[in-house]
Each structure stands twice: as structure tokens, then as C-alpha cells.
Amino acid sequence: MLIYLFFILIFLVFATMLYAGFSAAPWLPSWKKDMQTILAQAQIQPGEIVADLGCGDGRWLLAAAKHTQARLVIGYEISLLMYCWSRIKLLFGNYPQIKIKYRDFYFADFSRYDVILCFLTPRAMRKLAPKLNREMRPGARLVSYAFSLPGKQAEKVAKVTPKSVPVYLYKF
Ligand SMILES: C[S@@+](CC[C@H](N)C(=O)[O-])C[C@H]1O[C@@H](n2cnc3c(N)ncnc32)[C@H](O)[C@@H]1O
């Protein structure tokens, strides 16, 4: 019996990882050295609500919770392994403002967020563009790591050195 459960778990881990890869992006962590640039672009104000679309191991959620006064920092994650990993990381601190949802972010309502952070593929950015344009409130910001949002002019692009990854800021 236990062996069946084990195989079901392994299947779920791989199936959800595969789904995430096809849906928007496989897990690929951003560089820790770029975290300050991401937060500087986001300019998160006290009381704001922030979302990370595909939070991976939760490093952006933790950085936002530690270095800003965001009221809520919400991570969406669909890969079972990354979801569990990010939740385990939360056990090592007291971060009541962080919530991690095991949910496909394409089904989330973006209108409640002041800031959305993402590190997705160019294909996912194309898919996400109409939803963002439709749902983001006036004044809300999107910070995209590495890839631009098609059809929208970036407010600012930060690239610390010629070799570093660009971080795009969009205002709606
Ligand atoms: C490139 S990683 C970025 C991780 C993290 N934000 C970082 O920069 O370190 C993309 C993440 O999005 C997740 N993902 C992909 N498609 C998703 C979807 N439809 N809903 C929720 N999460 C998704 C993947 O499992 C992966 O962890």
C-alpha cells in the first residue's frame, strides 16, 4: 500500500512540474544578486499587496516580506515540489504577511494587487499580456525579470551591468 502512495506522490511531483513548464515556465531560480534590483524596480509601498506569479522556492516572497512593509505578499505556485519547498522555508521564520497558494495564476484575479512580480518565459508573457491589461488597476505595477511584456512600453528597464539580467517595470 505504502509503495503505491509513494509512486502516486512521485507521479504528482513530476506531472505538476511538467505542467508548470508547459503552462508558463519551469522552475529556474533568479540570481540572488538581482533581488535588490527587483525590489528597487517594484518600489513597494507600506500597506501594498504584492503577488509573485510562480513563486518557486519563495525567495522573492521572503525578500519582499523582509525588506518592505507590504501588507500581503502572495505567491502562486503550481509545481507540487516547489510549493512544498517554499512552504517549508516559511517554517523557519515568522512571516504572517506571506501566503502561498497552490493555484494556477492564470485563474487568479489580478485586480487586487498593487504590484505583480514574475519571471516567466516570453511565451507566457504573451499569454499573460491581455489578462494583465484587462485586470490590473490603474497605477498598479508589474516587474518582470528577464522578459518584457509584449505590446506595452516599459516605464524603466534596470540592467546593472551589461551582463546582468534586465528587470522591466510596467505601470498600468
Ligand atoms: C522561472 S520560475 C521563477 C521562480 C521565482 N519567482 C524566482 O524567480 O526565483 C517560474 C515558476 O513558475 C511556476 N509556474 C509555472 N506555471 C505556473 C502556473 N500556471 N501557475 C503557478 N505557477 C506556475 C513554476 O513551477 C516555477 O516555479
PDB file of C-alpha atoms and ligand atoms in Angstrom:
ATOM      1  CA  MET A   1       0.000   0.000   0.000  1.00  0.00           C
ATOM      2  CA  LEU A   2       2.708   2.453   1.038  1.00  0.00           C
ATOM      3  CA  ILE A   3       4.655   1.759  -2.119  1.00  0.00           C
ATOM      4  CA  TYR A   4       1.596   2.744  -4.230  1.00  0.00           C
ATOM      5  CA  LEU A   5       1.285   6.000  -2.322  1.00  0.00           C
ATOM      6  CA  PHE A   6       4.961   6.649  -2.891  1.00  0.00           C
ATOM      7  CA  PHE A   7       4.604   6.140  -6.657  1.00  0.00           C
ATOM      8  CA  ILE A   8       1.483   8.318  -6.785  1.00  0.00           C
ATOM      9  CA  LEU A   9       3.416  11.066  -4.998  1.00  0.00           C
ATOM     10  CA  ILE A  10       6.368  10.768  -7.385  1.00  0.00           C
ATOM     11  CA  PHE A  11       3.945  10.861 -10.325  1.00  0.00           C
ATOM     12  CA  LEU A  12       2.256  14.005  -8.955  1.00  0.00           C
ATOM     13  CA  VAL A  13       5.600  15.716  -8.386  1.00  0.00           C
ATOM     14  CA  PHE A  14       6.711  15.103 -11.975  1.00  0.00           C
ATOM     15  CA  ALA A  15       3.310  15.730 -13.545  1.00  0.00           C
ATOM     16  CA  THR A  16       2.889  19.115 -11.841  1.00  0.00           C
ATOM     17  CA  MET A  17       6.476  20.057 -12.689  1.00  0.00           C
ATOM     18  CA  LEU A  18       5.799  19.245 -16.329  1.00  0.00           C
ATOM     19  CA  TYR A  19       2.507  21.153 -16.250  1.00  0.00           C
ATOM     20  CA  ALA A  20       4.292  24.233 -14.841  1.00  0.00           C
ATOM     21  CA  GLY A  21       6.957  24.028 -17.544  1.00  0.00           C
ATOM     22  CA  PHE A  22       4.368  23.950 -20.320  1.00  0.00           C
ATOM     23  CA  SER A  23       1.994  26.368 -18.649  1.00  0.00           C
ATOM     24  CA  ALA A  24       4.300  29.318 -18.007  1.00  0.00           C
ATOM     25  CA  ALA A  25       7.871  28.378 -17.040  1.00  0.00           C
ATOM     26  CA  PRO A  26       9.857  25.587 -15.437  1.00  0.00           C
ATOM     27  CA  TRP A  27      11.492  26.356 -12.132  1.00  0.00           C
ATOM     28  CA  LEU A  28      14.633  28.335 -12.751  1.00  0.00           C
ATOM     29  CA  PRO A  29      15.721  30.493  -9.832  1.00  0.00           C
ATOM     30  CA  SER A  30      16.546  34.136 -10.349  1.00  0.00           C
ATOM     31  CA  TRP A  31      20.006  35.313  -9.277  1.00  0.00           C
ATOM     32  CA  LYS A  32      20.112  36.333  -5.625  1.00  0.00           C
ATOM     33  CA  LYS A  33      22.312  39.292  -6.591  1.00  0.00           C
ATOM     34  CA  ASP A  34      19.404  40.682  -8.674  1.00  0.00           C
ATOM     35  CA  MET A  35      16.986  40.745  -5.737  1.00  0.00           C
ATOM     36  CA  GLN A  36      17.801  44.345  -4.796  1.00  0.00           C
ATOM     37  CA  THR A  37      17.226  45.477  -8.396  1.00  0.00           C
ATOM     38  CA  ILE A  38      13.855  43.708  -8.472  1.00  0.00           C
ATOM     39  CA  LEU A  39      12.775  45.355  -5.203  1.00  0.00           C
ATOM     40  CA  ALA A  40      14.092  48.739  -6.323  1.00  0.00           C
ATOM     41  CA  GLN A  41      12.056  48.495  -9.534  1.00  0.00           C
ATOM     42  CA  ALA A  42       8.931  47.418  -7.622  1.00  0.00           C
ATOM     43  CA  GLN A  43       9.108  50.341  -5.117  1.00  0.00           C
ATOM     44  CA  ILE A  44       6.705  48.510  -2.804  1.00  0.00           C
ATOM     45  CA  GLN A  45       4.971  50.989  -0.513  1.00  0.00           C
ATOM     46  CA  PRO A  46       3.785  50.326   3.067  1.00  0.00           C
ATOM     47  CA  GLY A  47       0.431  48.542   3.038  1.00  0.00           C
ATOM     48  CA  GLU A  48       0.600  47.373  -0.558  1.00  0.00           C
ATOM     49  CA  ILE A  49      -0.424  43.910  -1.760  1.00  0.00           C
ATOM     50  CA  VAL A  50       2.157  42.063  -3.816  1.00  0.00           C
ATOM     51  CA  ALA A  51       1.912  38.855  -5.860  1.00  0.00           C
ATOM     52  CA  ASP A  52       4.602  36.629  -7.316  1.00  0.00           C
ATOM     53  CA  LEU A  53       3.333  34.630 -10.301  1.00  0.00           C
ATOM     54  CA  GLY A  54       5.165  31.329  -9.942  1.00  0.00           C
ATOM     55  CA  CYS A  55       6.939  31.820  -6.632  1.00  0.00           C
ATOM     56  CA  GLY A  56       9.302  28.824  -6.942  1.00  0.00           C
ATOM     57  CA  ASP A  57      11.218  28.389  -3.685  1.00  0.00           C
ATOM     58  CA  GLY A  58       9.673  31.596  -2.331  1.00  0.00           C
ATOM     59  CA  ARG A  59      12.826  33.720  -2.418  1.00  0.00           C
ATOM     60  CA  TRP A  60      11.019  36.803  -3.766  1.00  0.00           C
ATOM     61  CA  LEU A  61       8.251  36.454  -1.187  1.00  0.00           C
ATOM     62  CA  LEU A  62      10.781  36.312   1.640  1.00  0.00           C
ATOM     63  CA  ALA A  63      12.760  39.253   0.279  1.00  0.00           C
ATOM     64  CA  ALA A  64       9.590  41.357  -0.096  1.00  0.00           C
ATOM     65  CA  ALA A  65       8.473  40.438   3.426  1.00  0.00           C
ATOM     66  CA  LYS A  66      11.901  41.180   4.945  1.00  0.00           C
ATOM     67  CA  HIS A  67      12.744  44.387   3.091  1.00  0.00           C
ATOM     68  CA  THR A  68       9.407  46.114   2.528  1.00  0.00           C
ATOM     69  CA  GLN A  69       6.298  46.932   4.523  1.00  0.00           C
ATOM     70  CA  ALA A  70       3.914  45.177   2.156  1.00  0.00           C
ATOM     71  CA  ARG A  71       0.638  44.240   3.832  1.00  0.00           C
ATOM     72  CA  LEU A  72       0.348  40.936   1.984  1.00  0.00           C
ATOM     73  CA  VAL A  73       2.803  39.031  -0.186  1.00  0.00           C
ATOM     74  CA  ILE A  74       1.068  36.283  -2.121  1.00  0.00           C
ATOM     75  CA  GLY A  75       2.831  33.577  -4.088  1.00  0.00           C
ATOM     76  CA  TYR A  76       1.185  31.350  -6.681  1.00  0.00           C
ATOM     77  CA  GLU A  77       2.812  28.013  -7.403  1.00  0.00           C
ATOM     78  CA  ILE A  78       1.570  25.000  -9.351  1.00  0.00           C
ATOM     79  CA  SER A  79       4.535  22.654  -9.065  1.00  0.00           C
ATOM     80  CA  LEU A  80       3.942  20.459  -6.030  1.00  0.00           C
ATOM     81  CA  LEU A  81       7.631  20.183  -5.235  1.00  0.00           C
ATOM     82  CA  MET A  82       8.250  23.939  -5.340  1.00  0.00           C
ATOM     83  CA  TYR A  83       5.042  24.634  -3.427  1.00  0.00           C
ATOM     84  CA  CYS A  84       6.113  22.296  -0.597  1.00  0.00           C
ATOM     85  CA  TRP A  85       9.659  23.653  -0.644  1.00  0.00           C
ATOM     86  CA  SER A  86       8.519  27.259  -0.371  1.00  0.00           C
ATOM     87  CA  ARG A  87       6.153  26.371   2.465  1.00  0.00           C
ATOM     88  CA  ILE A  88       8.934  24.562   4.325  1.00  0.00           C
ATOM     89  CA  LYS A  89      11.131  27.675   4.010  1.00  0.00           C
ATOM     90  CA  LEU A  90       8.376  29.713   5.662  1.00  0.00           C
ATOM     91  CA  LEU A  91       8.557  27.489   8.745  1.00  0.00           C
ATOM     92  CA  PHE A  92      11.960  28.991   9.581  1.00  0.00           C
ATOM     93  CA  GLY A  93      10.654  32.481  10.229  1.00  0.00           C
ATOM     94  CA  ASN A  94       7.637  34.451  11.247  1.00  0.00           C
ATOM     95  CA  TYR A  95       6.097  35.942   8.130  1.00  0.00           C
ATOM     96  CA  PRO A  96       2.363  36.393   8.708  1.00  0.00           C
ATOM     97  CA  GLN A  97       2.129  38.609   5.619  1.00  0.00           C
ATOM     98  CA  ILE A  98       3.190  35.785   3.265  1.00  0.00           C
ATOM     99  CA  LYS A  99       0.547  33.492   1.782  1.00  0.00           C
ATOM    100  CA  ILE A 100       1.402  30.767  -0.709  1.00  0.00           C
ATOM    101  CA  LYS A 101      -1.396  29.424  -2.871  1.00  0.00           C
ATOM    102  CA  TYR A 102      -1.249  26.128  -4.685  1.00  0.00           C
ATOM    103  CA  ARG A 103      -3.009  27.558  -7.710  1.00  0.00           C
ATOM    104  CA  ASP A 104      -2.593  28.281 -11.408  1.00  0.00           C
ATOM    105  CA  PHE A 105      -2.078  32.043 -11.606  1.00  0.00           C
ATOM    106  CA  TYR A 106      -3.918  32.259 -14.953  1.00  0.00           C
ATOM    107  CA  PHE A 107      -7.091  31.763 -12.875  1.00  0.00           C
ATOM    108  CA  ALA A 108      -6.209  34.412 -10.279  1.00  0.00           C
ATOM    109  CA  ASP A 109      -7.859  37.813 -10.074  1.00  0.00           C
ATOM    110  CA  PHE A 110      -5.098  40.374 -10.631  1.00  0.00           C
ATOM    111  CA  SER A 111      -7.249  43.380  -9.780  1.00  0.00           C
ATOM    112  CA  ARG A 112      -6.464  43.183  -6.053  1.00  0.00           C
ATOM    113  CA  TYR A 113      -2.693  43.586  -6.459  1.00  0.00           C
ATOM    114  CA  ASP A 114      -0.649  46.771  -6.303  1.00  0.00           C
ATOM    115  CA  VAL A 115       2.470  45.024  -7.544  1.00  0.00           C
ATOM    116  CA  ILE A 116       2.924  41.816  -9.517  1.00  0.00           C
ATOM    117  CA  LEU A 117       6.334  40.190  -9.843  1.00  0.00           C
ATOM    118  CA  CYS A 118       7.131  37.500 -12.398  1.00  0.00           C
ATOM    119  CA  PHE A 119       9.899  35.529 -14.009  1.00  0.00           C
ATOM    120  CA  LEU A 120       8.268  33.614 -16.847  1.00  0.00           C
ATOM    121  CA  THR A 121       9.013  32.665 -20.446  1.00  0.00           C
ATOM    122  CA  PRO A 122       8.394  35.014 -23.408  1.00  0.00           C
ATOM    123  CA  ARG A 123       5.523  32.709 -24.478  1.00  0.00           C
ATOM    124  CA  ALA A 124       3.886  33.065 -21.037  1.00  0.00           C
ATOM    125  CA  MET A 125       4.342  36.852 -21.159  1.00  0.00           C
ATOM    126  CA  ARG A 126       2.472  36.914 -24.498  1.00  0.00           C
ATOM    127  CA  LYS A 127      -0.318  34.804 -22.998  1.00  0.00           C
ATOM    128  CA  LEU A 128      -0.483  36.932 -19.854  1.00  0.00           C
ATOM    129  CA  ALA A 129      -0.490  40.348 -21.579  1.00  0.00           C
ATOM    130  CA  PRO A 130      -4.268  40.591 -22.310  1.00  0.00           C
ATOM    131  CA  LYS A 131      -5.154  39.417 -18.785  1.00  0.00           C
ATOM    132  CA  LEU A 132      -2.809  41.961 -17.201  1.00  0.00           C
ATOM    133  CA  ASN A 133      -4.152  44.784 -19.392  1.00  0.00           C
ATOM    134  CA  ARG A 134      -7.711  43.821 -18.519  1.00  0.00           C
ATOM    135  CA  GLU A 135      -7.354  43.241 -14.787  1.00  0.00           C
ATOM    136  CA  MET A 136      -4.552  45.420 -13.399  1.00  0.00           C
ATOM    137  CA  ARG A 137      -5.877  48.510 -11.655  1.00  0.00           C
ATOM    138  CA  PRO A 138      -4.753  51.971 -12.735  1.00  0.00           C
ATOM    139  CA  GLY A 139      -1.440  52.698 -11.022  1.00  0.00           C
ATOM    140  CA  ALA A 140      -0.601  49.019 -10.391  1.00  0.00           C
ATOM    141  CA  ARG A 141       2.886  47.844 -11.395  1.00  0.00           C
ATOM    142  CA  LEU A 142       4.365  44.771 -12.984  1.00  0.00           C
ATOM    143  CA  VAL A 143       8.008  43.883 -12.509  1.00  0.00           C
ATOM    144  CA  SER A 144       9.184  41.256 -14.953  1.00  0.00           C
ATOM    145  CA  TYR A 145      12.547  39.596 -14.585  1.00  0.00           C
ATOM    146  CA  ALA A 146      14.382  38.822 -17.835  1.00  0.00           C
ATOM    147  CA  PHE A 147      11.496  39.139 -20.307  1.00  0.00           C
ATOM    148  CA  SER A 148       9.450  42.078 -21.485  1.00  0.00           C
ATOM    149  CA  LEU A 149       5.684  42.333 -21.740  1.00  0.00           C
ATOM    150  CA  PRO A 150       4.697  42.405 -25.421  1.00  0.00           C
ATOM    151  CA  GLY A 151       2.694  45.391 -26.628  1.00  0.00           C
ATOM    152  CA  LYS A 152       3.488  47.630 -23.652  1.00  0.00           C
ATOM    153  CA  GLN A 153       6.192  50.226 -23.213  1.00  0.00           C
ATOM    154  CA  ALA A 154       8.316  49.630 -20.099  1.00  0.00           C
ATOM    155  CA  GLU A 155       8.439  52.550 -17.688  1.00  0.00           C
ATOM    156  CA  LYS A 156      12.008  51.614 -16.738  1.00  0.00           C
ATOM    157  CA  VAL A 157      14.478  48.835 -17.552  1.00  0.00           C
ATOM    158  CA  ALA A 158      17.170  48.159 -14.978  1.00  0.00           C
ATOM    159  CA  LYS A 159      20.321  46.382 -16.058  1.00  0.00           C
ATOM    160  CA  VAL A 160      23.063  46.838 -13.506  1.00  0.00           C
ATOM    161  CA  THR A 161      25.901  45.680 -15.767  1.00  0.00           C
ATOM    162  CA  PRO A 162      25.823  44.817 -19.497  1.00  0.00           C
ATOM    163  CA  LYS A 163      25.906  41.154 -18.482  1.00  0.00           C
ATOM    164  CA  SER A 164      23.115  41.302 -15.903  1.00  0.00           C
ATOM    165  CA  VAL A 165      19.536  40.203 -16.476  1.00  0.00           C
ATOM    166  CA  PRO A 166      17.160  43.070 -17.371  1.00  0.00           C
ATOM    167  CA  VAL A 167      14.366  43.869 -14.927  1.00  0.00           C
ATOM    168  CA  TYR A 168      11.362  45.572 -16.551  1.00  0.00           C
ATOM    169  CA  LEU A 169       8.936  47.878 -14.768  1.00  0.00           C
ATOM    170  CA  TYR A 170       5.468  48.477 -16.252  1.00  0.00           C
ATOM    171  CA  LYS A 171       2.770  50.803 -14.974  1.00  0.00           C
ATOM    172  CA  PHE A 172      -0.881  50.289 -15.800  1.00  0.00           C
TER     173      PHE A 172
HETATM  174  C1  LIG B   1      11.270  30.729 -13.604  1.00  0.00           C
HETATM  175  S1  LIG B   1      10.490  30.151 -12.112  1.00  0.00           S
HETATM  176  C2  LIG B   1      10.545  31.618 -11.112  1.00  0.00           C
HETATM  177  C3  LIG B   1      10.654  31.320  -9.640  1.00  0.00           C
HETATM  178  C4  LIG B   1      10.850  32.526  -8.719  1.00  0.00           C
HETATM  179  N1  LIG B   1       9.890  33.582  -8.987  1.00  0.00           N
HETATM  180  C5  LIG B   1      12.279  33.044  -8.823  1.00  0.00           C
HETATM  181  O1  LIG B   1      12.495  33.930  -9.627  1.00  0.00           O
HETATM  182  O2  LIG B   1      13.175  32.521  -8.169  1.00  0.00           O
HETATM  183  C6  LIG B   1       8.786  30.038 -12.608  1.00  0.00           C
HETATM  184  C7  LIG B   1       7.887  29.362 -11.581  1.00  0.00           C
HETATM  185  O3  LIG B   1       6.526  29.438 -12.028  1.00  0.00           O
HETATM  186  C8  LIG B   1       5.848  28.227 -11.701  1.00  0.00           C
HETATM  187  N2  LIG B   1       4.681  28.139 -12.594  1.00  0.00           N
HETATM  188  C9  LIG B   1       4.677  27.874 -13.927  1.00  0.00           C
HETATM  189  N3  LIG B   1       3.438  27.923 -14.417  1.00  0.00           N
HETATM  190  C10 LIG B   1       2.611  28.250 -13.380  1.00  0.00           C
HETATM  191  C11 LIG B   1       1.211  28.472 -13.274  1.00  0.00           C
HETATM  192  N4  LIG B   1       0.399  28.380 -14.336  1.00  0.00           N
HETATM  193  N5  LIG B   1       0.689  28.807 -12.068  1.00  0.00           N
HETATM  194  C12 LIG B   1       1.513  28.898 -10.964  1.00  0.00           C
HETATM  195  N6  LIG B   1       2.860  28.706 -11.009  1.00  0.00           N
HETATM  196  C13 LIG B   1       3.407  28.387 -12.204  1.00  0.00           C
HETATM  197  C14 LIG B   1       6.914  27.160 -11.907  1.00  0.00           C
HETATM  198  O4  LIG B   1       6.640  25.983 -11.194  1.00  0.00           O
HETATM  199  C15 LIG B   1       8.182  27.873 -11.401  1.00  0.00           C
HETATM  200  O5  LIG B   1       8.419  27.613 -10.035  1.00  0.00           O
END
